[in-house]
């Protein structure tokens, strides 16, 4: 009855706004109080992190080591000029460019040498701000990560202080470099996932932590591909937790299905979409032609403002009989080049004594040149102009290719190529009145055709030219010709060509409809610009796939660097990098680790492995030295810390690239976190515990005697043994890693 009257009163107040407002006021209790808990320790370590990373970051006002590398990309971003960095995805460069944008940098600085003084238009503080902030925030993240692993706040404080005082991490954070940004996203991803895992099932914040995990994993991979290692580690940890969730019979099938789908969307689908988003922003920002255009396909280049787009604007789309074209190899190895010929013949005999056809050379030339033009000729006709209306060339048609400047037909025959004897020589045919007839018919095979009668299209079509007489495919061998071939690249006819090989695929880059009947007029026409406006834009997905493929496959030749090092040198700290040297005062900045921290980290890893193996074997023997909860806690800490070290360190042994000490810093971060974790475990469960006994009878018989006699002696003996072993190990490590050399000007 009371409930009914209350409901009736509520319905009545809905019709009277004044009554409703008065009712709301009376229901509010004054004063309104908001209570907040502030972890002062966390605030202090955050402040110390900011102080150590931000103070004086504008010194030196000169280019420091890899700033000469990243600065070039920042300038290109500022000018919105396209580039490729094969070392990693674009998010890291965009973050650095954002710092430059905040400082008003116009991109006008020549990044040509380490130590170059910054000009007045370069906002040094702004360029280094974001890496320094990321490095600063890593300090509280270390604290939070150890707390989320279930360890005490004192242990977490130790982890934060160890990270705070590690000088290699300080140095790397204070310059325009990406390692501190990468480590920030890695730590935030791990903390977010542990927060999600430890939160109550019904908590509304739990889903937010899971989404944040996916976002930060994507950001880590977007900064550097090294982020994949930790991302896969978290995916493995999440898979184990999900498998345990599936086995929980207390949950309904619907709840389990919802949890699995949610985790898959947040940890797999969301990072993938964000990764695509990074490239979408990257490609939309960099819309101007740049220095790396030639590494991309003709279609990609034509989508950029200026460069090839300016040259090819208005070209006819469909290749027809009589078309004048340049043919670019789809392969960019060893370098991009165009089918080319010139008024020079193959030598009668090569250096090794083999003979040639002595016909006109056909090569692949890595520069735009008038000798790159060819005319698509109908074998059944003599005219070299496009008819009206044009007759398009289709997939499967047989054509001849006439060199525009010399009027030689593209030919191949059963004569060994100069640098690739297993393949056929390709030449511009010359009739020497010998028993060597012309074999100059080629079938057009469109590799990316959508239909059997597909038309050969400018830029878009990828074409194989198959020789009619020998079935050889026109192919770039990649070998360079000797001086008689002007060091140009060899083109051959490959009879054993199988599958899709970019070196055997060509596309029309520049194209015009030929209108001149006479050779002299045609030569003038070949020098003139193209016309007829045709718009051709690649989709984002097509541009993304091409750019991603180039980043993964096109590698610059790695040269040996004076400060490069091997992974084995990292753990012993037997290497360093001179980042900067003042030309007058001899002041120096070096990337070098803290000897105490690195030694303790190596020791902690070794102790953890011994503890883990010992516990594992004894648990197999049904001897439980520690509670089940402590064992699970130790396992999870091992997966995060020791596993984080392993996945960020061991893959470098399989990499064929120039490596530096800073590549070890993500692995070192996780290894440092293991130090206080191992110390707390030793203190709590080794030094301050009673060794377990098996058997109820022994427990009853010797309980009192052990408590009075054996326990003190065992504790002292164990403590003494651990102390002696630690000192011995530290001395051994010190003896093997300490370097007596001093750093002077001659060693920098």
XYZ file of C-alpha atoms in Angstrom:
748
model
C 0.000 0.000 0.000
C 2.882 2.313 0.844
C 4.573 1.487 -2.441
C 1.383 2.246 -4.343
C 1.003 5.658 -2.717
C 4.646 6.528 -3.474
C 4.176 5.580 -7.122
C 0.992 7.662 -7.281
C 2.845 10.664 -5.827
C 5.632 10.283 -8.422
C 3.112 10.180 -11.288
C 1.423 13.295 -9.985
C 4.686 15.238 -9.762
C 5.511 14.427 -13.397
C 2.668 16.705 -14.448
C 3.978 19.558 -12.314
C 7.599 20.496 -13.105
C 7.837 22.771 -10.056
C 6.845 19.931 -7.728
C 9.324 17.620 -9.461
C 12.151 20.188 -9.057
C 11.348 20.702 -5.355
C 11.277 16.933 -4.837
C 14.741 16.574 -6.389
C 16.156 19.355 -4.205
C 14.860 17.758 -1.023
C 16.379 14.395 -2.014
C 19.892 15.885 -2.372
C 21.905 15.795 0.834
C 24.203 18.717 1.464
C 27.074 19.236 1.559
C 28.162 17.264 -1.521
C 31.501 15.612 -0.711
C 33.926 13.883 -3.062
C 36.593 11.716 -1.470
C 39.740 10.772 -3.329
C 42.635 8.538 -2.347
C 46.068 9.734 -3.433
C 49.053 7.417 -3.360
C 51.779 9.829 -2.308
C 54.499 7.303 -3.132
C 53.183 7.090 -6.689
C 53.067 10.879 -6.918
C 56.666 11.174 -5.687
C 58.099 8.608 -8.105
C 56.174 10.255 -10.963
C 57.618 13.648 -10.023
C 61.113 12.169 -9.841
C 60.620 10.591 -13.246
C 59.556 13.916 -14.751
C 62.491 15.692 -13.138
C 65.094 13.188 -14.301
C 63.810 13.064 -17.895
C 62.655 16.640 -18.528
C 65.233 18.779 -16.776
C 67.551 20.372 -19.323
C 66.394 18.326 -22.322
C 67.312 21.164 -24.667
C 70.982 20.346 -23.999
C 72.849 19.815 -26.195
C 71.430 22.017 -28.939
C 72.929 19.724 -31.513
C 71.955 16.547 -33.361
C 72.444 13.533 -31.070
C 73.070 10.131 -32.710
C 69.806 8.796 -34.261
C 68.180 12.213 -34.163
C 69.874 12.608 -37.540
C 67.747 9.656 -38.724
C 64.381 10.488 -37.158
C 64.760 14.196 -37.855
C 64.628 13.587 -41.604
C 61.229 11.925 -41.270
C 59.970 14.700 -38.997
C 60.899 17.258 -41.660
C 59.169 15.206 -44.355
C 56.037 14.956 -42.192
C 56.100 18.697 -41.663
C 56.238 19.227 -45.430
C 53.759 16.350 -46.039
C 56.199 14.577 -48.375
C 55.893 10.813 -48.838
C 58.644 8.526 -47.515
C 59.242 4.911 -46.531
C 60.976 3.788 -43.369
C 61.552 0.062 -43.648
C 62.465 -0.162 -39.957
C 58.956 0.288 -38.615
C 55.341 1.473 -38.928
C 54.464 5.168 -39.037
C 52.989 5.851 -35.568
C 56.356 6.559 -33.921
C 57.294 9.070 -36.594
C 53.877 10.703 -36.332
C 54.330 11.091 -32.569
C 57.696 12.796 -33.062
C 56.205 14.952 -35.818
C 53.401 15.965 -33.444
C 56.018 17.259 -31.021
C 57.547 19.243 -33.872
C 54.109 20.599 -34.750
C 53.557 21.755 -31.164
C 56.823 23.680 -31.351
C 55.994 25.257 -34.708
C 58.822 23.517 -36.593
C 58.707 24.272 -40.325
C 60.876 21.306 -41.352
C 63.695 23.455 -42.693
C 66.833 21.868 -41.294
C 69.452 19.710 -42.990
C 69.813 16.458 -41.041
C 73.134 15.398 -42.520
C 75.502 14.706 -39.616
C 75.621 13.921 -35.904
C 76.741 16.898 -33.856
C 75.398 19.544 -36.239
C 74.236 22.596 -34.297
C 70.490 23.214 -34.415
C 69.449 26.465 -36.072
C 67.161 28.957 -34.344
C 64.044 27.669 -36.153
C 64.377 24.181 -34.610
C 62.377 23.847 -31.337
C 64.749 21.424 -29.594
C 62.702 21.251 -26.378
C 59.507 20.472 -28.280
C 61.132 17.803 -30.449
C 62.396 15.935 -27.375
C 59.338 16.556 -25.186
C 57.163 13.538 -26.031
C 59.935 10.895 -25.699
C 60.906 12.499 -22.365
C 57.293 12.457 -21.121
C 56.926 8.819 -22.181
C 60.133 7.894 -20.357
C 58.957 9.781 -17.248
C 55.601 7.995 -17.125
C 57.322 4.622 -17.376
C 58.490 5.080 -13.769
C 54.986 5.028 -12.187
C 53.955 2.308 -14.640
C 56.705 0.061 -13.243
C 55.293 0.704 -9.766
C 51.738 -0.126 -10.847
C 52.797 -3.236 -12.752
C 54.490 -4.801 -9.730
C 51.465 -3.956 -7.556
C 49.152 -5.620 -10.087
C 51.328 -8.727 -9.956
C 50.329 -8.981 -6.303
C 53.511 -7.806 -4.616
C 53.862 -5.259 -1.858
C 54.048 -1.508 -2.346
C 57.592 -1.587 -0.975
C 58.577 -4.008 -3.715
C 56.819 -1.824 -6.279
C 58.715 1.202 -4.986
C 61.969 -0.699 -5.424
C 61.063 -1.506 -9.040
C 60.210 2.131 -9.762
C 63.460 3.386 -8.202
C 65.574 0.864 -10.111
C 63.966 1.961 -13.366
C 64.279 5.618 -12.360
C 68.026 5.393 -11.734
C 68.953 3.303 -14.774
C 71.092 5.747 -16.740
C 70.713 4.019 -20.118
C 66.950 4.515 -19.901
C 67.423 8.128 -18.794
C 69.702 8.904 -21.739
C 67.403 7.249 -24.266
C 64.411 9.224 -22.952
C 65.994 12.661 -23.219
C 66.394 12.806 -27.000
C 64.231 12.558 -30.093
C 64.290 8.748 -30.125
C 61.539 6.131 -30.025
C 62.639 3.531 -27.457
C 61.084 5.381 -24.497
C 57.784 5.712 -26.387
C 57.850 1.997 -27.198
C 58.584 1.018 -23.589
C 55.786 3.307 -22.356
C 53.197 1.559 -24.541
C 54.542 -1.891 -23.613
C 54.299 -1.210 -19.868
C 50.886 0.415 -20.202
C 49.616 -2.582 -22.179
C 50.787 -5.020 -19.486
C 49.402 -2.900 -16.623
C 46.058 -2.529 -18.426
C 45.722 -6.243 -19.002
C 46.637 -7.096 -15.404
C 44.084 -4.509 -14.192
C 41.485 -6.177 -16.397
C 42.408 -9.638 -15.172
C 42.395 -8.634 -11.488
C 39.177 -6.586 -11.616
C 35.889 -8.023 -10.431
C 33.760 -9.641 -13.099
C 30.881 -7.207 -12.770
C 33.001 -4.078 -12.621
C 32.110 -1.534 -15.350
C 35.746 -0.399 -15.494
C 36.920 -3.899 -16.381
C 35.934 -3.609 -20.044
C 37.680 -0.233 -20.271
C 40.959 -1.815 -19.137
C 40.574 -4.553 -21.765
C 39.955 -1.998 -24.513
C 42.932 0.041 -23.304
C 45.063 -3.113 -23.547
C 44.141 -3.531 -27.205
C 44.745 0.147 -27.944
C 48.180 0.222 -26.315
C 49.221 -3.039 -27.977
C 48.365 -1.508 -31.340
C 50.314 1.616 -30.429
C 53.350 -0.439 -29.397
C 53.345 -2.301 -32.714
C 52.691 0.992 -34.512
C 55.821 2.545 -33.006
C 58.191 -0.334 -33.766
C 57.748 -3.894 -34.938
C 59.553 -4.936 -31.749
C 56.218 -4.279 -30.038
C 54.935 -7.483 -31.633
C 57.011 -9.544 -29.198
C 55.239 -8.255 -26.088
C 51.900 -8.211 -27.905
C 52.207 -11.926 -28.664
C 53.229 -12.542 -25.047
C 50.065 -10.820 -23.811
C 47.982 -12.733 -26.349
C 49.416 -15.983 -24.995
C 48.679 -14.944 -21.411
C 45.157 -13.915 -22.391
C 44.675 -17.238 -24.194
C 45.611 -19.167 -21.028
C 43.245 -17.087 -18.906
C 40.477 -17.523 -21.488
C 41.032 -21.275 -21.538
C 40.667 -21.328 -17.750
C 37.489 -19.271 -18.089
C 36.036 -21.763 -20.559
C 36.608 -24.545 -18.012
C 34.695 -22.706 -15.263
C 31.451 -24.689 -14.891
C 29.968 -21.988 -12.686
C 29.537 -19.744 -15.747
C 26.794 -20.254 -18.300
C 27.559 -20.924 -21.951
C 26.256 -17.504 -22.915
C 28.522 -15.717 -20.448
C 31.546 -17.714 -21.585
C 30.778 -17.005 -25.251
C 30.367 -13.302 -24.538
C 33.686 -13.180 -22.663
C 35.558 -14.980 -25.448
C 34.098 -12.773 -28.190
C 34.788 -9.604 -26.181
C 38.426 -10.538 -25.623
C 38.882 -11.472 -29.272
C 37.419 -8.162 -30.431
C 39.461 -6.108 -27.959
C 42.800 -7.902 -28.301
C 42.792 -8.933 -31.969
C 40.275 -7.005 -34.054
C 40.722 -3.612 -32.372
C 44.557 -3.586 -32.673
C 44.275 -4.603 -36.325
C 41.832 -1.785 -37.069
C 44.002 0.734 -35.230
C 47.073 -0.455 -37.113
C 45.241 0.173 -40.369
C 44.185 3.550 -38.999
C 47.792 4.569 -38.398
C 48.571 3.936 -42.061
C 45.395 5.714 -43.151
C 46.476 8.866 -41.328
C 50.047 8.415 -42.575
C 49.026 8.154 -46.230
C 46.585 11.043 -45.990
C 49.174 13.290 -44.396
C 51.926 12.457 -46.873
C 50.238 13.180 -50.179
C 53.155 14.864 -51.928
C 55.765 13.129 -54.051
C 59.041 12.510 -52.239
C 62.498 10.938 -52.385
C 61.261 7.366 -51.963
C 58.716 7.355 -54.796
C 60.694 5.087 -57.077
C 60.462 2.245 -54.592
C 56.701 2.166 -55.156
C 54.667 1.011 -58.130
C 53.679 3.354 -60.904
C 50.078 3.336 -59.688
C 51.174 4.357 -56.196
C 53.411 7.095 -57.549
C 50.630 8.421 -59.740
C 48.421 8.825 -56.651
C 50.878 11.333 -55.135
C 50.848 15.021 -55.887
C 53.768 16.018 -58.100
C 56.454 13.637 -59.341
C 55.027 10.891 -61.539
C 51.498 12.200 -61.052
C 52.577 15.447 -62.708
C 54.202 13.538 -65.566
C 51.389 11.030 -66.136
C 48.455 13.366 -65.608
C 46.126 13.100 -68.564
C 47.502 9.851 -69.992
C 45.200 7.504 -71.903
C 43.987 4.645 -69.758
C 43.793 1.849 -72.344
C 46.881 0.694 -74.240
C 46.136 0.459 -77.943
C 48.000 -0.582 -81.081
C 50.253 2.350 -81.890
C 50.594 3.416 -78.233
C 53.938 4.823 -77.132
C 54.791 3.458 -73.669
C 57.511 3.103 -71.062
C 57.607 -0.278 -69.341
C 58.652 -0.337 -65.676
C 59.640 -3.524 -63.890
C 57.274 -4.285 -61.019
C 60.250 -5.572 -59.052
C 62.251 -2.992 -57.125
C 65.243 -5.285 -56.730
C 67.972 -4.317 -56.983
C 66.521 -0.910 -57.935
C 63.479 0.306 -59.928
C 64.172 0.457 -63.665
C 62.581 0.739 -67.120
C 62.928 -1.408 -70.257
C 65.579 0.359 -72.310
C 67.633 0.111 -75.479
C 70.295 2.240 -77.129
C 72.541 2.344 -80.189
C 75.107 -0.108 -78.888
C 75.441 -3.797 -79.692
C 76.421 -6.781 -77.602
C 80.144 -7.600 -78.037
C 80.852 -10.410 -80.485
C 82.556 -12.350 -77.697
C 82.331 -11.933 -73.958
C 85.271 -12.032 -71.536
C 84.728 -15.752 -70.872
C 84.890 -16.605 -74.571
C 81.168 -17.128 -75.182
C 79.709 -15.591 -78.317
C 76.679 -13.307 -78.659
C 74.283 -12.311 -81.420
C 76.024 -8.910 -81.735
C 72.572 -7.363 -81.931
C 71.388 -4.169 -80.210
C 71.506 -4.175 -76.432
C 68.279 -4.258 -74.429
C 68.649 -3.414 -70.749
C 66.760 -2.087 -67.749
C 67.748 1.502 -66.974
C 67.154 3.021 -63.504
C 66.551 6.554 -64.788
C 63.907 8.181 -66.949
C 65.246 8.560 -70.464
C 63.882 9.006 -73.981
C 65.375 5.599 -74.868
C 62.867 3.996 -72.496
C 60.012 4.544 -74.998
C 58.557 1.610 -76.952
C 55.734 1.437 -79.496
C 53.087 -1.308 -79.304
C 52.824 -2.588 -82.886
C 50.248 -4.843 -84.520
C 52.236 -7.654 -86.258
C 49.740 -7.661 -89.126
C 50.115 -3.962 -89.915
C 52.929 -1.585 -90.671
C 51.425 1.627 -89.277
C 52.726 2.912 -85.936
C 49.909 5.306 -85.062
C 46.758 4.849 -83.046
C 43.690 4.422 -85.224
C 40.429 6.243 -84.696
C 38.779 4.844 -82.722
C 41.737 3.200 -80.908
C 42.005 -0.579 -81.006
C 42.817 -1.635 -77.410
C 45.310 -4.415 -76.670
C 43.729 -7.217 -74.647
C 44.909 -10.176 -72.600
C 46.211 -12.897 -74.925
C 46.908 -10.609 -77.889
C 50.173 -11.013 -79.820
C 52.157 -7.805 -80.291
C 55.539 -6.502 -81.357
C 57.471 -3.910 -79.339
C 59.347 -1.389 -81.467
C 62.005 0.767 -79.818
C 60.947 4.352 -80.406
C 64.356 5.981 -80.996
C 66.125 3.206 -82.953
C 63.166 1.391 -84.594
C 64.495 -2.039 -83.487
C 61.962 -4.737 -82.599
C 62.257 -6.446 -79.209
C 63.663 -9.901 -79.895
C 64.901 -12.998 -78.066
C 66.382 -16.244 -79.360
C 68.341 -19.312 -78.383
C 71.504 -17.403 -77.506
C 72.752 -17.330 -73.902
C 72.349 -14.067 -72.039
C 75.630 -12.270 -71.205
C 75.449 -12.505 -67.384
C 72.862 -15.297 -67.015
C 73.895 -18.146 -69.365
C 70.910 -20.277 -68.311
C 68.549 -17.669 -69.823
C 68.130 -16.273 -73.338
C 69.608 -13.040 -74.629
C 67.115 -10.205 -75.307
C 68.016 -7.778 -78.068
C 66.812 -5.231 -80.566
C 66.789 -7.251 -83.773
C 69.261 -6.374 -86.524
C 69.215 -8.342 -89.765
C 72.874 -9.239 -90.485
C 71.879 -11.557 -93.367
C 72.928 -14.591 -91.343
C 70.973 -17.651 -90.305
C 69.361 -15.869 -87.375
C 65.748 -14.990 -88.265
C 63.748 -12.462 -86.309
C 61.764 -13.852 -83.376
C 59.930 -10.770 -82.199
C 56.377 -11.822 -81.383
C 55.189 -11.488 -77.775
C 51.927 -12.531 -76.126
C 50.395 -10.131 -73.623
C 49.548 -11.933 -70.370
C 47.822 -9.649 -67.828
C 48.656 -11.140 -64.432
C 46.077 -9.157 -62.440
C 43.265 -9.391 -65.001
C 39.654 -9.540 -63.896
C 38.413 -11.237 -67.091
C 39.907 -13.182 -70.002
C 39.266 -10.289 -72.413
C 40.593 -7.655 -70.027
C 42.157 -4.591 -71.657
C 45.798 -3.663 -71.003
C 45.572 -0.531 -68.840
C 48.139 2.152 -68.126
C 49.734 1.857 -64.665
C 47.041 -0.503 -63.374
C 47.766 -3.674 -65.389
C 50.662 -5.962 -64.454
C 51.775 -7.665 -67.653
C 53.964 -10.624 -68.519
C 55.398 -10.617 -72.039
C 55.693 -14.233 -73.209
C 57.806 -14.989 -76.270
C 55.812 -16.858 -78.929
C 58.659 -18.958 -80.368
C 60.364 -20.094 -77.137
C 57.734 -19.425 -74.394
C 60.389 -17.436 -72.531
C 59.205 -14.610 -70.274
C 60.774 -11.144 -70.508
C 62.472 -10.805 -67.130
C 64.822 -8.558 -65.160
C 67.678 -10.783 -64.008
C 69.039 -8.261 -61.477
C 72.636 -8.618 -62.682
C 74.611 -5.587 -63.802
C 76.246 -5.569 -67.221
C 79.983 -4.759 -67.590
C 81.279 -1.476 -68.892
C 80.303 -2.338 -72.490
C 76.693 -2.358 -71.182
C 77.184 0.906 -69.264
C 76.594 -0.931 -65.951
C 72.893 -1.123 -66.715
C 70.768 -4.058 -65.543
C 70.438 -7.214 -67.599
C 67.130 -8.240 -69.197
C 66.717 -11.891 -70.222
C 64.215 -14.352 -71.624
C 63.512 -16.903 -68.891
C 62.246 -20.276 -70.149
C 61.870 -21.791 -66.658
C 59.745 -18.945 -65.292
C 57.071 -20.266 -62.921
C 54.363 -18.604 -60.866
C 54.224 -14.904 -60.093
C 57.634 -13.280 -59.952
C 57.802 -9.459 -59.828
C 60.987 -9.525 -61.889
C 59.008 -10.955 -64.814
C 56.102 -8.510 -64.576
C 55.937 -5.054 -66.185
C 53.516 -2.180 -66.165
C 53.022 0.777 -68.475
C 54.037 3.921 -66.607
C 54.100 6.716 -69.185
C 51.764 6.426 -72.136
C 50.619 8.455 -75.126
C 48.733 7.724 -78.335
C 51.170 7.947 -81.222
C 50.125 10.265 -84.052
C 53.348 10.697 -86.077
C 53.984 8.702 -89.225
C 57.605 9.701 -89.861
C 60.540 8.681 -87.656
C 61.814 12.238 -87.148
C 58.358 13.462 -86.170
C 57.965 10.458 -83.889
C 61.246 11.259 -82.104
C 60.018 14.788 -81.440
C 56.730 13.354 -80.202
C 58.542 11.059 -77.763
C 60.157 14.115 -76.144
C 56.829 15.923 -75.691
C 54.567 15.657 -72.608
C 51.488 13.438 -72.490
C 47.884 14.610 -72.601
C 44.203 13.573 -72.246
C 43.062 13.709 -68.649
C 42.389 10.315 -67.033
C 41.911 10.055 -63.255
C 43.226 6.923 -61.559
C 43.372 6.651 -57.777
C 44.362 3.602 -55.773
C 42.130 2.575 -52.896
C 43.509 2.888 -49.377
C 43.693 -0.889 -48.953
C 45.701 -1.243 -52.178
C 48.120 1.481 -51.084
C 48.389 0.002 -47.579
C 49.149 -3.493 -48.841
C 51.798 -2.225 -51.245
C 53.432 0.020 -48.656
C 53.391 -2.714 -46.010
C 54.908 -5.199 -48.440
C 57.669 -2.773 -49.384
C 58.433 -2.076 -45.725
C 58.761 -5.793 -45.007
C 60.715 -6.811 -48.110
C 62.746 -3.855 -49.354
C 65.826 -3.543 -47.174
C 68.723 -1.191 -47.516
C 72.147 -2.764 -47.334
C 73.259 -2.739 -43.713
C 76.811 -1.560 -43.346
C 78.920 -2.253 -40.292
C 78.783 0.555 -37.746
C 81.544 1.364 -35.281
C 79.047 1.206 -32.404
C 77.070 -1.826 -33.557
C 77.074 -4.780 -31.188
C 75.833 -8.326 -30.770
C 73.125 -9.507 -28.342
C 75.712 -11.338 -26.224
C 77.507 -8.067 -25.593
C 74.342 -6.474 -24.235
C 73.799 -8.674 -21.194
C 77.441 -8.315 -20.131
C 77.352 -4.565 -20.783
C 80.503 -4.925 -22.843
C 79.463 -2.208 -25.269
C 78.343 1.401 -25.373
C 77.408 4.099 -27.882
C 78.906 7.572 -28.052
C 75.827 9.700 -28.704
C 77.458 13.119 -28.813
C 80.855 14.770 -28.476
C 81.399 18.483 -28.016
C 83.957 19.611 -30.613
C 85.684 22.058 -28.249
C 85.248 21.011 -24.623
C 85.324 17.218 -25.257
C 82.067 16.847 -23.267
C 80.450 13.525 -24.161
C 77.129 11.730 -23.914
C 77.254 7.936 -23.927
C 74.580 5.283 -23.859
C 75.887 2.886 -21.240
C 74.146 0.843 -18.577
C 74.276 1.020 -14.798
C 76.662 -1.774 -13.835
C 74.933 -2.513 -10.510
C 71.450 -2.639 -12.050
C 72.463 -4.843 -14.966
C 74.342 -7.245 -12.718
C 71.430 -7.503 -10.287
C 69.035 -8.003 -13.205
C 71.092 -10.887 -14.606
C 71.408 -12.376 -11.129
C 67.663 -12.039 -10.478
C 66.885 -13.810 -13.746
C 69.217 -16.676 -12.882
C 67.754 -16.985 -9.363
C 64.220 -16.954 -10.723
C 64.996 -19.755 -13.179
C 66.541 -21.847 -10.370
C 63.551 -21.196 -8.091
C 61.092 -22.059 -10.824
C 62.810 -25.323 -11.736
C 63.242 -26.266 -8.087
C 59.582 -25.643 -7.246
C 58.448 -27.401 -10.394
C 60.420 -30.564 -9.656
C 59.431 -30.654 -5.998
C 55.759 -30.096 -6.833
C 56.045 -33.035 -9.189
C 57.163 -35.014 -6.154
C 54.066 -33.762 -4.286
C 56.181 -31.475 -2.082
C 54.590 -28.043 -1.841
C 57.119 -25.562 -0.474
C 54.828 -22.574 -1.018
C 51.050 -22.134 -1.085
C 49.198 -22.554 -4.362
C 48.384 -18.843 -4.527
C 52.053 -17.926 -4.130
C 53.026 -20.419 -6.836
C 50.480 -18.890 -9.264
C 51.728 -15.415 -8.372
C 55.330 -16.444 -9.049
C 54.314 -18.022 -12.357
C 52.503 -14.895 -13.512
C 55.432 -12.698 -12.503
C 57.719 -15.000 -14.459
C 55.543 -14.836 -17.558
C 55.426 -11.036 -17.456
C 58.973 -10.209 -16.307
C 61.156 -13.141 -17.365
C 58.940 -13.782 -20.397
C 59.013 -10.093 -21.298
C 62.793 -10.181 -21.167
C 63.005 -13.343 -23.279
C 60.630 -12.285 -26.068
C 62.297 -8.879 -26.382
C 65.852 -10.265 -26.341
C 66.139 -13.731 -27.891
C 64.687 -12.850 -31.351
C 67.678 -10.587 -32.012
C 69.887 -13.666 -32.329
C 67.964 -14.515 -35.521
C 67.993 -11.032 -37.048
C 70.362 -10.170 -39.877
C 70.572 -6.440 -39.325
C 72.843 -3.918 -37.681
C 72.109 -4.008 -33.950
C 72.809 -1.469 -31.241
C 72.690 -1.443 -27.470
C 69.399 0.465 -27.392
C 67.635 -2.536 -28.944
C 68.095 -4.249 -25.573
C 66.282 -1.586 -23.516
C 62.727 -3.069 -23.721
C 64.086 -6.433 -22.560
C 66.116 -4.737 -19.834
C 62.978 -2.992 -18.537
C 61.222 -6.295 -17.839
C 64.398 -7.783 -16.389
C 64.732 -4.879 -13.934
C 61.201 -5.544 -12.670
C 62.283 -9.056 -11.781
C 64.841 -7.829 -9.217
C 62.432 -6.697 -6.446
C 60.063 -9.555 -7.250
C 62.767 -12.149 -6.591
C 63.978 -10.300 -3.498
C 60.509 -10.243 -1.939
C 60.009 -13.905 -2.673
C 63.367 -14.822 -1.159
C 62.668 -12.733 1.920
C 59.114 -13.980 2.453
C 59.227 -17.601 1.391
C 62.876 -18.673 1.689
C 64.571 -16.808 4.529
C 61.506 -16.552 6.778
C 59.843 -19.913 6.451
C 60.038 -23.369 7.985
C 61.148 -26.010 5.491
C 58.304 -28.428 4.747
C 58.296 -32.053 5.859
C 56.439 -34.922 4.278
C 54.525 -37.485 6.276
C 52.179 -36.969 9.169
C 54.284 -39.054 11.503
C 57.453 -36.963 10.965
C 55.422 -33.804 11.431
C 54.189 -34.993 14.835
C 57.509 -36.406 16.015
C 59.941 -33.648 15.152
C 57.811 -30.505 15.216
C 59.006 -29.184 18.557
C 62.659 -30.139 18.041
C 62.782 -28.489 14.663
C 61.224 -25.331 16.016
C 63.769 -25.022 18.826
C 66.956 -26.365 17.273
C 66.987 -26.756 13.512
C 65.061 -23.666 12.384
C 67.560 -21.026 13.640
C 70.549 -22.957 12.319
C 68.889 -23.534 8.933
C 67.975 -19.882 8.592
C 71.485 -18.736 9.415
C 73.086 -21.327 7.182
C 70.770 -20.522 4.292
C 71.284 -16.789 4.716
C 75.067 -17.248 4.859
C 75.054 -19.500 1.792
C 72.910 -17.073 -0.239
C 75.100 -14.141 0.769
C 78.325 -15.925 -0.201
C 76.866 -17.093 -3.519
C 75.603 -13.600 -4.389
C 78.969 -12.017 -3.623
C 80.781 -14.710 -5.619
C 78.506 -14.269 -8.618
C 78.855 -10.496 -8.539
C 82.640 -10.798 -8.429
C 82.615 -13.221 -11.336
C 80.341 -10.960 -13.399
C 82.414 -7.937 -12.455
C 85.644 -9.615 -13.494
C 84.200 -10.636 -16.840
C 82.501 -7.362 -17.741
C 84.587 -4.567 -16.219
C 86.508 -2.679 -18.872
C 89.622 -0.809 -17.850
C 89.694 1.306 -20.973
C 88.993 4.991 -20.596
C 86.947 7.077 -22.971
C 89.002 9.765 -24.581
C 88.658 11.681 -27.806
C 90.446 8.962 -29.702
C 87.868 6.323 -28.697
C 84.780 8.348 -29.515
